Amino acid sequence: MTAPASPSYAALRKHLRETATLASVGSLLAWDQETYMPAGGAAHRAEQQAMVAALAHQRATDRKVADLLAACESDGAVMADARSAANVREARREYDRATKLPESLVAEFSRTCSLAQEAWKEARQRSDFGHFAPWLEKVMALTRRKAECYGAPPGGELYDAMLDQYEPGMRAAQVEAIFGPLRKRLAALVSRIAAAPRRPGDRLLSLKAPAAQQQAFGEAVLAAMGFDLKAGRLDTTAHPFCESIGPGDTRLTTRYTTDSFLEPLFGTMHEAGHGLYEQGLPKAEHFGEPLADSISLGVHESQSRMWENFVGRSREFWTWALPVARRCLSPLLDQVTVDEIYGAANVVEPSHIRVEADEATYNLHIMLRFGLEREMVAGSLAIKDLPGEWNRRFKDLLGIDVPDDRRGCLQDVHWSFGLVGYFPTYTLGNLYAAQMWEKINADLPGLRAGMARGEFAPLKHWLNEKVHAHGRRYKASELCEVVTGSPLSADPLLRHLEGKLAPLYGL
Ligand code: ZN
């Protein structure tokens, strides 16, 4: 694919690539902070992060970008090509957003969040919300200032301006319109399961395995999924994530609890799903341009959920993976059958920690956070009231008490990072994944049989071609229609959950 021969378009691409190169230094600093940085480095790291963020912001908001964009927008050849037109459209969107924030606010936000993360780590360890509260107060105040700079859309609310960073075009009211009915049907399913005549055994959920053995198994699964370990890494952190540094460098982290080997595996597969998306984007040619960037966090999450839930919790996956796991975790699984491990992977049980939640209750955890952060941004929920409100609503939604803040409102890293408006994208990801999965199985009728033989390449290639190759050429809602033929709906996810869980629970 050759780009239109416009000097302005070429200069725009070069500028975007260089800005992304600078920003990727910040990504590397962030990755290091979570993996190997000693605690004593926190204050200096905050200065480094603030400086890189300010420099990247300067470049992204340079007047020159406005001139280049204007020149491209009036160049018929550039705008006649669907791919370069999408690049210009999305670069315009980013420029307009970036120029709405003063540089001083960007630097203050970065510095505050870096320190807030350190406070959160300590608060979580000690289960002491009071230690984190003043920092959350600061992060939320700065978040509101950012949202005010972006401005609420007509007829919308301040929270929409935050959500729009992660899921462009989506509004809080639309999210609520999807979440409302989903909550009803999910809650009904979860309560039918609670009263079910039989349950899969959960003995395997507490099988202990040394971290080194778990890592060996995780790496074998990564290789089968097609994650390129020569262009990526797998390390351990308190909270698993995927950080894309640049072309040829996509880093995953996971955590190995010693009281279960399944949960860390699903965490690894989840992050690897994100990593495959990053590795599948056309970065060699387009790094830094929207054409090599992911569409939205919801679409990103659809890729991780696809591998974690639709692959990792399937009977076919375990038909292949059990013998591999037996070798890596020997002699732990010598007596275990595929049925037993498939059942254990699909146990539904309300629990406290979002990242450990099963596929059915997971979305209830998201609805809780969405409601709370929406109210914190609006100012109708005071920070000091967060733990109490969290615990009360958690009990309402999931039917169990929260024993302490470590297993309550301190469990997630997001708010300390200033990631407000981010949580709903997890559930949107589940919905996109389910809808794509139905289409994938229609397109590839032999997929499931192949998975039982460890053949995951057809799935990876389908995703590479239908989703990854486009970068941000389409909006999330358009991609959903282009790829699956219909607009986003909650029905495929509910069909998937009911279809899988009904036989396991004898419903
Ligand atoms: Zn994810």
Short mmCIF file of C-alpha atoms and ligand atoms in Angstrom, two decimals:
data_model
loop_
_atom_site.label_atom_id
_atom_site.label_comp_id
_atom_site.label_asym_id
_atom_site.label_seq_id
_atom_site.Cartn_x
_atom_site.Cartn_y
_atom_site.Cartn_z
CA MET A 1 0.00 0.00 0.00
CA THR A 2 1.65 3.25 -1.12
CA ALA A 3 0.75 6.51 0.59
CA PRO A 4 -0.37 9.49 -1.54
CA ALA A 5 2.63 11.55 -2.71
CA SER A 6 1.82 14.67 -0.72
CA PRO A 7 4.72 16.47 1.03
CA SER A 8 2.37 17.60 3.82
CA TYR A 9 1.08 14.07 4.38
CA ALA A 10 4.67 12.74 4.46
CA ALA A 11 5.66 15.46 6.95
CA LEU A 12 2.62 14.70 9.12
CA ARG A 13 3.49 11.00 9.21
CA LYS A 14 7.11 11.79 10.14
CA HIS A 15 6.00 14.12 12.93
CA LEU A 16 3.55 11.55 14.33
CA ARG A 17 6.19 8.83 14.24
CA GLU A 18 8.74 10.95 16.11
CA THR A 19 6.18 11.98 18.72
CA ALA A 20 5.23 8.35 19.26
CA THR A 21 8.90 7.45 19.61
CA LEU A 22 9.26 10.00 22.40
CA ALA A 23 6.04 8.86 24.07
CA SER A 24 7.27 5.27 23.95
CA VAL A 25 10.15 6.29 26.25
CA GLY A 26 7.39 7.07 28.77
CA SER A 27 5.90 3.61 28.17
CA LEU A 28 9.24 2.03 28.94
CA LEU A 29 9.57 4.10 32.14
CA ALA A 30 6.07 3.01 33.19
CA TRP A 31 6.84 -0.65 32.50
CA ASP A 32 10.06 -0.43 34.50
CA GLN A 33 8.30 1.27 37.40
CA GLU A 34 5.90 -1.67 37.67
CA THR A 35 8.47 -4.43 37.19
CA TYR A 36 12.03 -3.72 38.34
CA MET A 37 12.35 -0.16 39.70
CA PRO A 38 13.38 -0.03 43.39
CA ALA A 39 10.93 1.83 45.66
CA GLY A 40 13.57 4.52 46.27
CA GLY A 41 13.39 5.55 42.62
CA ALA A 42 9.77 6.73 42.84
CA ALA A 43 10.33 10.47 43.26
CA HIS A 44 12.87 10.72 40.45
CA ARG A 45 10.72 8.51 38.22
CA ALA A 46 7.84 10.93 38.75
CA GLU A 47 10.10 13.76 37.48
CA GLN A 48 11.19 11.69 34.48
CA GLN A 49 7.59 10.80 33.61
CA ALA A 50 6.43 14.40 33.97
CA MET A 51 9.22 15.65 31.70
CA VAL A 52 8.63 13.05 28.97
CA ALA A 53 4.85 13.65 29.12
CA ALA A 54 5.37 17.41 28.82
CA LEU A 55 7.76 17.06 25.85
CA ALA A 56 5.42 14.64 24.07
CA HIS A 57 2.50 16.98 24.73
CA GLN A 58 4.50 19.92 23.29
CA ARG A 59 5.16 17.96 20.10
CA ALA A 60 1.57 16.72 19.84
CA THR A 61 0.22 20.28 20.20
CA ASP A 62 2.82 21.98 17.98
CA ARG A 63 1.24 24.62 15.67
CA LYS A 64 3.02 22.83 12.83
CA VAL A 65 0.62 19.88 13.24
CA ALA A 66 -2.39 22.17 12.70
CA ASP A 67 -0.79 23.51 9.51
CA LEU A 68 0.03 20.02 8.23
CA LEU A 69 -3.47 18.75 9.05
CA ALA A 70 -5.05 21.71 7.24
CA ALA A 71 -2.86 21.09 4.19
CA CYS A 72 -3.76 17.37 4.14
CA GLU A 73 -7.46 18.07 4.62
CA SER A 74 -7.50 20.27 1.54
CA ASP A 75 -5.47 17.79 -0.55
CA GLY A 76 -7.89 15.82 -2.74
CA ALA A 77 -5.50 12.91 -3.29
CA VAL A 78 -4.90 12.40 0.43
CA MET A 79 -8.59 12.54 1.28
CA ALA A 80 -9.63 10.33 -1.66
CA ASP A 81 -7.63 7.41 -0.24
CA ALA A 82 -9.63 5.70 2.53
CA ARG A 83 -6.57 4.81 4.58
CA SER A 84 -4.80 8.17 4.47
CA ALA A 85 -8.13 9.94 5.00
CA ALA A 86 -8.67 7.85 8.16
CA ASN A 87 -5.14 8.71 9.31
CA VAL A 88 -5.82 12.43 8.87
CA ARG A 89 -9.28 12.22 10.50
CA GLU A 90 -7.90 10.44 13.59
CA ALA A 91 -4.79 12.65 13.82
CA ARG A 92 -7.15 15.65 13.74
CA ARG A 93 -9.20 14.17 16.57
CA GLU A 94 -6.06 13.67 18.67
CA TYR A 95 -4.69 17.11 17.92
CA ASP A 96 -7.98 18.78 18.84
CA ARG A 97 -8.11 16.84 22.11
CA ALA A 98 -4.45 17.47 22.98
CA THR A 99 -4.66 21.21 22.36
CA LYS A 100 -7.50 21.51 24.85
CA LEU A 101 -5.17 20.65 27.78
CA PRO A 102 -2.65 23.22 29.09
CA GLU A 103 0.88 21.82 29.39
CA SER A 104 0.97 22.62 33.12
CA LEU A 105 -2.08 20.40 33.72
CA VAL A 106 -0.55 17.51 31.74
CA ALA A 107 2.66 17.67 33.80
CA GLU A 108 0.78 18.00 37.10
CA PHE A 109 -1.47 15.08 36.23
CA SER A 110 1.48 12.88 35.34
CA ARG A 111 3.45 13.77 38.50
CA THR A 112 0.43 13.35 40.78
CA CYS A 113 -0.51 9.96 39.31
CA SER A 114 3.04 8.68 39.60
CA LEU A 115 3.04 9.49 43.35
CA ALA A 116 -0.56 8.28 43.74
CA GLN A 117 0.51 4.88 42.42
CA GLU A 118 3.13 4.54 45.14
CA ALA A 119 0.57 5.58 47.79
CA TRP A 120 -1.93 3.08 46.37
CA LYS A 121 0.58 0.22 46.53
CA GLU A 122 1.26 0.89 50.20
CA ALA A 123 -2.41 1.47 51.03
CA ARG A 124 -3.43 -1.76 49.30
CA GLN A 125 -0.76 -3.73 51.12
CA ARG A 126 -1.87 -2.35 54.50
CA SER A 127 -5.57 -2.31 53.51
CA ASP A 128 -5.60 1.32 54.61
CA PHE A 129 -7.91 3.49 52.47
CA GLY A 130 -7.00 6.57 54.56
CA HIS A 131 -3.45 6.41 53.16
CA PHE A 132 -4.71 6.56 49.56
CA ALA A 133 -7.72 8.88 50.04
CA PRO A 134 -5.85 12.24 49.79
CA TRP A 135 -4.22 11.06 46.55
CA LEU A 136 -7.49 9.85 45.07
CA GLU A 137 -8.93 13.24 45.99
CA LYS A 138 -6.13 14.93 43.99
CA VAL A 139 -6.45 12.55 41.03
CA MET A 140 -10.23 13.07 40.84
CA ALA A 141 -9.91 16.87 41.09
CA LEU A 142 -7.38 16.85 38.21
CA THR A 143 -9.61 14.44 36.27
CA ARG A 144 -12.50 16.87 36.58
CA ARG A 145 -10.25 19.72 35.39
CA LYS A 146 -9.22 17.62 32.39
CA ALA A 147 -12.85 16.76 31.61
CA GLU A 148 -13.78 20.45 31.83
CA CYS A 149 -11.01 21.29 29.33
CA TYR A 150 -12.33 18.64 26.90
CA GLY A 151 -15.89 19.71 27.60
CA ALA A 152 -18.99 17.56 27.95
CA PRO A 153 -20.68 16.76 24.61
CA PRO A 154 -24.01 18.50 23.92
CA GLY A 155 -26.66 16.96 26.15
CA GLY A 156 -24.00 14.82 27.85
CA GLU A 157 -22.11 14.89 31.14
CA LEU A 158 -18.53 15.53 32.29
CA TYR A 159 -17.86 11.79 32.56
CA ASP A 160 -18.46 11.44 28.80
CA ALA A 161 -15.35 13.50 28.15
CA MET A 162 -13.29 10.93 30.11
CA LEU A 163 -15.00 7.90 28.55
CA ASP A 164 -14.38 9.37 25.09
CA GLN A 165 -10.60 9.02 25.64
CA TYR A 166 -10.93 5.25 25.85
CA GLU A 167 -14.07 4.48 23.83
CA PRO A 168 -14.37 7.30 21.29
CA GLY A 169 -17.94 8.35 20.67
CA MET A 170 -19.44 6.38 23.57
CA ARG A 171 -21.55 8.18 26.22
CA ALA A 172 -22.25 7.24 29.84
CA ALA A 173 -25.99 7.21 29.11
CA GLN A 174 -25.46 4.70 26.25
CA VAL A 175 -23.35 2.52 28.53
CA GLU A 176 -26.08 2.62 31.15
CA ALA A 177 -28.64 1.69 28.50
CA ILE A 178 -26.64 -1.48 27.69
CA PHE A 179 -25.68 -2.24 31.29
CA GLY A 180 -29.22 -2.00 32.69
CA PRO A 181 -30.78 -4.96 30.83
CA LEU A 182 -27.48 -6.90 30.88
CA ARG A 183 -27.39 -6.59 34.67
CA LYS A 184 -30.92 -8.02 34.94
CA ARG A 185 -30.28 -11.04 32.72
CA LEU A 186 -26.84 -11.72 34.23
CA ALA A 187 -28.12 -11.49 37.78
CA ALA A 188 -30.90 -13.91 36.85
CA LEU A 189 -28.37 -16.34 35.36
CA VAL A 190 -26.10 -16.09 38.39
CA SER A 191 -28.98 -16.75 40.78
CA ARG A 192 -30.20 -19.73 38.71
CA ILE A 193 -26.67 -21.09 38.96
CA ALA A 194 -26.61 -20.57 42.72
CA ALA A 195 -29.70 -22.80 42.98
CA ALA A 196 -28.51 -25.29 40.33
CA PRO A 197 -28.96 -29.05 40.83
CA ARG A 198 -25.25 -29.71 40.23
CA ARG A 199 -21.95 -27.87 40.13
CA PRO A 200 -18.58 -28.59 38.54
CA GLY A 201 -15.93 -29.51 41.11
CA ASP A 202 -13.64 -26.68 42.15
CA ARG A 203 -10.80 -28.73 43.66
CA LEU A 204 -8.50 -27.72 40.79
CA LEU A 205 -8.95 -24.03 41.56
CA SER A 206 -6.73 -24.45 44.61
CA LEU A 207 -4.04 -26.70 43.15
CA LYS A 208 -0.70 -25.21 44.12
CA ALA A 209 2.21 -25.01 41.68
CA PRO A 210 5.59 -23.27 41.93
CA ALA A 211 5.83 -20.00 39.98
CA ALA A 212 8.65 -21.29 37.75
CA GLN A 213 6.52 -24.25 36.59
CA GLN A 214 3.55 -21.96 35.99
CA GLN A 215 5.75 -19.66 33.94
CA ALA A 216 6.92 -22.59 31.77
CA PHE A 217 3.28 -23.59 31.12
CA GLY A 218 2.29 -19.98 30.44
CA GLU A 219 5.09 -19.60 27.90
CA ALA A 220 4.05 -22.84 26.14
CA VAL A 221 0.52 -21.46 25.80
CA LEU A 222 1.83 -18.09 24.56
CA ALA A 223 3.82 -19.86 21.86
CA ALA A 224 0.76 -21.88 20.75
CA MET A 225 -1.31 -18.70 20.59
CA GLY A 226 1.30 -17.24 18.26
CA PHE A 227 2.60 -14.53 20.59
CA ASP A 228 6.11 -13.73 19.37
CA LEU A 229 8.46 -13.90 22.37
CA LYS A 230 11.32 -12.57 20.23
CA ALA A 231 9.29 -9.39 19.92
CA GLY A 232 7.97 -9.43 23.47
CA ARG A 233 8.54 -10.38 27.11
CA LEU A 234 6.63 -11.84 30.03
CA ASP A 235 7.42 -10.51 33.54
CA THR A 236 5.66 -10.49 36.90
CA THR A 237 3.89 -7.53 38.60
CA ALA A 238 1.26 -6.85 41.28
CA HIS A 239 -1.33 -6.12 38.57
CA PRO A 240 -1.01 -7.80 35.15
CA PHE A 241 -0.83 -5.56 32.08
CA CYS A 242 0.37 -5.32 28.47
CA GLU A 243 2.63 -2.42 27.52
CA SER A 244 3.45 -1.80 23.90
CA ILE A 245 6.83 -0.07 23.61
CA GLY A 246 7.04 0.06 19.81
CA PRO A 247 7.57 -2.07 16.70
CA GLY A 248 9.05 -5.42 17.79
CA ASP A 249 8.61 -4.78 21.52
CA THR A 250 5.36 -5.74 23.26
CA ARG A 251 5.63 -6.53 26.98
CA LEU A 252 3.26 -8.64 29.04
CA THR A 253 3.14 -9.09 32.77
CA THR A 254 1.28 -11.57 34.93
CA ARG A 255 1.23 -12.61 38.57
CA TYR A 256 1.66 -16.12 39.93
CA THR A 257 -0.40 -16.75 43.01
CA THR A 258 0.86 -19.93 44.61
CA ASP A 259 -2.62 -21.07 45.66
CA SER A 260 -3.89 -21.64 42.12
CA PHE A 261 -2.37 -22.27 38.71
CA LEU A 262 -5.52 -21.59 36.65
CA GLU A 263 -6.08 -17.95 37.49
CA PRO A 264 -2.51 -16.89 36.56
CA LEU A 265 -2.82 -18.84 33.30
CA PHE A 266 -6.00 -16.98 32.35
CA GLY A 267 -4.30 -13.71 33.31
CA THR A 268 -1.40 -14.56 31.01
CA MET A 269 -3.73 -15.51 28.13
CA HIS A 270 -5.68 -12.31 28.66
CA GLU A 271 -2.60 -10.09 28.42
CA ALA A 272 -1.34 -12.14 25.48
CA GLY A 273 -4.62 -11.40 23.67
CA HIS A 274 -3.82 -7.70 24.09
CA GLY A 275 -0.25 -8.44 23.01
CA LEU A 276 -1.37 -10.23 19.83
CA TYR A 277 -3.41 -7.17 18.88
CA GLU A 278 -0.34 -4.95 19.41
CA GLN A 279 1.88 -7.34 17.46
CA GLY A 280 -0.75 -7.55 14.71
CA LEU A 281 -0.99 -3.80 14.11
CA PRO A 282 0.94 -2.65 11.01
CA LYS A 283 3.65 -0.83 13.02
CA ALA A 284 6.59 -1.58 10.75
CA GLU A 285 4.99 0.68 8.15
CA HIS A 286 2.81 3.00 10.23
CA PHE A 287 4.21 3.27 13.80
CA GLY A 288 2.89 6.42 15.45
CA GLU A 289 0.06 6.87 12.96
CA PRO A 290 -3.58 6.04 13.73
CA LEU A 291 -3.37 3.31 11.06
CA ALA A 292 -1.08 1.36 13.42
CA ASP A 293 -3.01 2.15 16.59
CA SER A 294 -5.79 0.24 18.33
CA ILE A 295 -9.36 1.49 17.86
CA SER A 296 -10.57 1.70 21.43
CA LEU A 297 -10.05 0.00 24.75
CA GLY A 298 -13.29 -1.92 24.24
CA VAL A 299 -11.97 -3.42 21.01
CA HIS A 300 -8.59 -4.04 22.70
CA GLU A 301 -10.39 -5.84 25.50
CA SER A 302 -12.37 -7.92 23.01
CA GLN A 303 -9.06 -9.41 21.89
CA SER A 304 -7.94 -10.33 25.42
CA ARG A 305 -11.35 -11.74 26.40
CA MET A 306 -11.50 -13.79 23.22
CA TRP A 307 -8.33 -15.68 24.20
CA GLU A 308 -8.99 -15.78 27.93
CA ASN A 309 -12.64 -16.83 27.91
CA PHE A 310 -13.71 -18.08 24.49
CA VAL A 311 -10.50 -20.07 23.96
CA GLY A 312 -9.02 -20.60 27.45
CA ARG A 313 -12.24 -21.72 29.11
CA SER A 314 -13.31 -24.06 26.29
CA ARG A 315 -13.26 -27.86 26.37
CA GLU A 316 -11.31 -27.91 23.09
CA PHE A 317 -8.51 -25.76 24.52
CA TRP A 318 -8.08 -28.12 27.48
CA THR A 319 -8.13 -31.20 25.25
CA TRP A 320 -4.86 -29.83 23.85
CA ALA A 321 -3.53 -27.99 26.93
CA LEU A 322 -3.99 -30.65 29.61
CA PRO A 323 -1.15 -32.90 28.36
CA VAL A 324 1.07 -29.78 28.05
CA ALA A 325 0.14 -28.72 31.58
CA ARG A 326 0.86 -32.27 32.85
CA ARG A 327 4.41 -32.02 31.50
CA CYS A 328 5.07 -28.50 32.83
CA LEU A 329 3.42 -28.95 36.24
CA SER A 330 4.34 -32.60 36.81
CA PRO A 331 3.14 -34.50 38.81
CA LEU A 332 0.33 -32.13 39.85
CA LEU A 333 -2.20 -33.03 37.12
CA ASP A 334 -1.46 -36.73 36.57
CA GLN A 335 -4.94 -37.81 37.72
CA VAL A 336 -6.89 -34.89 36.25
CA THR A 337 -9.31 -35.27 33.29
CA VAL A 338 -10.31 -32.75 30.61
CA ASP A 339 -13.89 -32.71 31.95
CA GLU A 340 -12.66 -31.90 35.42
CA ILE A 341 -10.43 -29.03 34.35
CA TYR A 342 -13.05 -27.67 31.90
CA GLY A 343 -15.58 -27.67 34.75
CA ALA A 344 -13.14 -25.97 37.13
CA ALA A 345 -12.39 -23.28 34.51
CA ASN A 346 -16.11 -22.49 34.40
CA VAL A 347 -17.05 -22.41 38.06
CA VAL A 348 -19.37 -19.48 38.76
CA GLU A 349 -19.05 -18.10 42.27
CA PRO A 350 -19.40 -14.50 43.48
CA SER A 351 -15.98 -13.33 44.75
CA HIS A 352 -14.27 -10.10 45.79
CA ILE A 353 -11.45 -9.57 43.31
CA ARG A 354 -12.43 -8.39 39.82
CA VAL A 355 -9.41 -9.88 38.03
CA GLU A 356 -10.14 -13.28 39.60
CA ALA A 357 -13.89 -13.18 38.86
CA ASP A 358 -15.54 -15.80 36.67
CA GLU A 359 -16.94 -14.98 33.26
CA ALA A 360 -20.54 -14.64 34.48
CA THR A 361 -20.06 -12.43 37.56
CA TYR A 362 -17.24 -10.33 36.05
CA ASN A 363 -19.51 -7.79 34.43
CA LEU A 364 -21.26 -7.12 37.75
CA HIS A 365 -17.87 -5.95 39.13
CA ILE A 366 -17.60 -3.53 36.21
CA MET A 367 -21.08 -2.12 36.71
CA LEU A 368 -20.19 -1.34 40.33
CA ARG A 369 -17.06 0.65 39.35
CA PHE A 370 -18.79 2.42 36.47
CA GLY A 371 -21.51 3.73 38.77
CA LEU A 372 -19.07 4.84 41.49
CA GLU A 373 -16.60 6.64 39.25
CA ARG A 374 -19.38 8.32 37.29
CA GLU A 375 -20.65 9.75 40.59
CA MET A 376 -17.16 10.71 41.82
CA VAL A 377 -16.61 12.72 38.62
CA ALA A 378 -20.04 14.34 38.93
CA GLY A 379 -19.20 15.19 42.56
CA SER A 380 -22.26 13.39 43.91
CA LEU A 381 -20.09 10.81 45.71
CA ALA A 382 -17.45 12.12 48.15
CA ILE A 383 -14.09 10.30 48.24
CA LYS A 384 -14.43 9.65 51.97
CA ASP A 385 -17.68 7.78 51.32
CA LEU A 386 -16.16 5.49 48.68
CA PRO A 387 -15.37 2.44 50.88
CA GLY A 388 -18.81 2.45 52.48
CA GLU A 389 -20.63 2.84 49.16
CA TRP A 390 -18.44 0.22 47.52
CA ASN A 391 -19.21 -2.31 50.23
CA ARG A 392 -22.94 -1.60 50.28
CA ARG A 393 -23.39 -1.84 46.51
CA PHE A 394 -21.12 -4.86 46.25
CA LYS A 395 -23.37 -6.74 48.66
CA ASP A 396 -26.42 -5.69 46.63
CA LEU A 397 -24.92 -6.87 43.33
CA LEU A 398 -23.02 -10.00 44.33
CA GLY A 399 -24.62 -10.96 47.60
CA ILE A 400 -21.42 -11.13 49.70
CA ASP A 401 -19.77 -8.86 52.28
CA VAL A 402 -16.47 -7.08 51.63
CA PRO A 403 -14.09 -8.00 54.48
CA ASP A 404 -11.54 -5.17 53.99
CA ASP A 405 -10.59 -2.41 51.54
CA ARG A 406 -7.73 -4.46 50.09
CA ARG A 407 -10.44 -6.78 48.74
CA GLY A 408 -12.73 -3.80 48.14
CA CYS A 409 -12.10 -0.35 46.74
CA LEU A 410 -8.28 -0.61 46.93
CA GLN A 411 -7.93 -3.67 44.70
CA ASP A 412 -7.52 -1.96 41.31
CA VAL A 413 -4.63 0.19 40.14
CA HIS A 414 -6.74 2.22 37.67
CA TRP A 415 -7.80 5.22 39.71
CA SER A 416 -4.25 5.77 41.02
CA PHE A 417 -3.16 5.99 37.37
CA GLY A 418 -5.89 8.55 36.70
CA LEU A 419 -7.70 6.04 34.50
CA VAL A 420 -11.26 7.22 35.01
CA GLY A 421 -13.84 6.21 32.38
CA TYR A 422 -11.82 3.10 31.64
CA PHE A 423 -13.76 0.37 33.50
CA PRO A 424 -16.85 0.18 31.24
CA THR A 425 -14.60 -0.75 28.31
CA TYR A 426 -14.00 -4.16 29.92
CA THR A 427 -17.65 -5.12 29.58
CA LEU A 428 -17.87 -3.56 26.11
CA GLY A 429 -14.91 -5.81 25.27
CA ASN A 430 -16.80 -8.90 26.45
CA LEU A 431 -19.72 -7.91 24.24
CA TYR A 432 -17.56 -7.28 21.15
CA ALA A 433 -15.69 -10.56 21.74
CA ALA A 434 -18.88 -12.62 21.98
CA GLN A 435 -20.28 -11.08 18.81
CA MET A 436 -17.03 -11.66 16.90
CA TRP A 437 -16.76 -15.22 18.23
CA GLU A 438 -20.11 -16.15 16.67
CA LYS A 439 -18.94 -14.76 13.33
CA ILE A 440 -15.52 -16.45 13.57
CA ASN A 441 -17.15 -19.84 14.14
CA ALA A 442 -19.47 -19.26 11.18
CA ASP A 443 -16.45 -18.33 9.01
CA LEU A 444 -14.20 -21.12 10.35
CA PRO A 445 -16.39 -24.18 10.99
CA GLY A 446 -13.33 -26.36 11.76
CA LEU A 447 -11.87 -23.95 14.32
CA ARG A 448 -12.97 -25.73 17.48
CA ALA A 449 -11.84 -29.16 16.28
CA GLY A 450 -8.47 -27.63 15.38
CA MET A 451 -8.14 -25.99 18.79
CA ALA A 452 -8.32 -29.45 20.37
CA ARG A 453 -5.15 -30.23 18.39
CA GLY A 454 -3.42 -27.02 19.45
CA GLU A 455 -4.15 -25.26 16.15
CA PHE A 456 -4.81 -21.63 17.00
CA ALA A 457 -3.28 -20.08 13.89
CA PRO A 458 -6.61 -19.84 11.97
CA LEU A 459 -8.09 -17.77 14.82
CA LYS A 460 -5.01 -15.54 15.04
CA HIS A 461 -5.02 -15.01 11.26
CA TRP A 462 -8.74 -14.18 11.24
CA LEU A 463 -8.18 -11.54 13.93
CA ASN A 464 -5.04 -10.23 12.18
CA GLU A 465 -6.95 -9.78 8.94
CA LYS A 466 -10.40 -8.64 10.15
CA VAL A 467 -9.41 -6.53 13.17
CA HIS A 468 -5.70 -5.82 13.62
CA ALA A 469 -4.72 -4.88 10.05
CA HIS A 470 -7.12 -1.90 9.99
CA GLY A 471 -5.61 0.03 12.88
CA ARG A 472 -8.03 2.90 13.50
CA ARG A 473 -9.41 3.01 9.98
CA TYR A 474 -12.91 2.32 11.41
CA LYS A 475 -14.64 3.52 14.58
CA ALA A 476 -15.43 0.73 17.05
CA SER A 477 -19.13 0.73 16.16
CA GLU A 478 -18.28 0.60 12.42
CA LEU A 479 -15.74 -2.19 12.86
CA CYS A 480 -18.35 -4.23 14.71
CA GLU A 481 -20.75 -3.87 11.79
CA VAL A 482 -18.07 -4.41 9.11
CA VAL A 483 -16.75 -7.55 10.83
CA THR A 484 -19.93 -9.15 12.19
CA GLY A 485 -22.64 -7.65 9.97
CA SER A 486 -24.65 -6.20 12.86
CA PRO A 487 -24.48 -3.48 15.52
CA LEU A 488 -23.28 -4.32 19.02
CA SER A 489 -25.75 -6.36 21.04
CA ALA A 490 -25.69 -8.08 24.43
CA ASP A 491 -27.38 -11.19 23.02
CA PRO A 492 -24.27 -13.10 21.78
CA LEU A 493 -22.61 -12.83 25.22
CA LEU A 494 -25.72 -14.07 27.00
CA ARG A 495 -26.10 -16.90 24.41
CA HIS A 496 -22.46 -17.86 25.00
CA LEU A 497 -22.77 -17.89 28.81
CA GLU A 498 -26.12 -19.66 28.91
CA GLY A 499 -25.05 -22.16 26.25
CA LYS A 500 -21.93 -23.10 28.16
CA LEU A 501 -23.13 -22.90 31.74
CA ALA A 502 -26.56 -24.57 31.40
CA PRO A 503 -25.13 -28.07 30.69
CA LEU A 504 -22.41 -27.70 33.33
CA TYR A 505 -24.92 -26.74 36.01
CA GLY A 506 -27.80 -28.92 34.83
CA LEU A 507 -30.04 -25.90 34.21
ZN ZN B 1 -7.42 -6.36 29.48
#
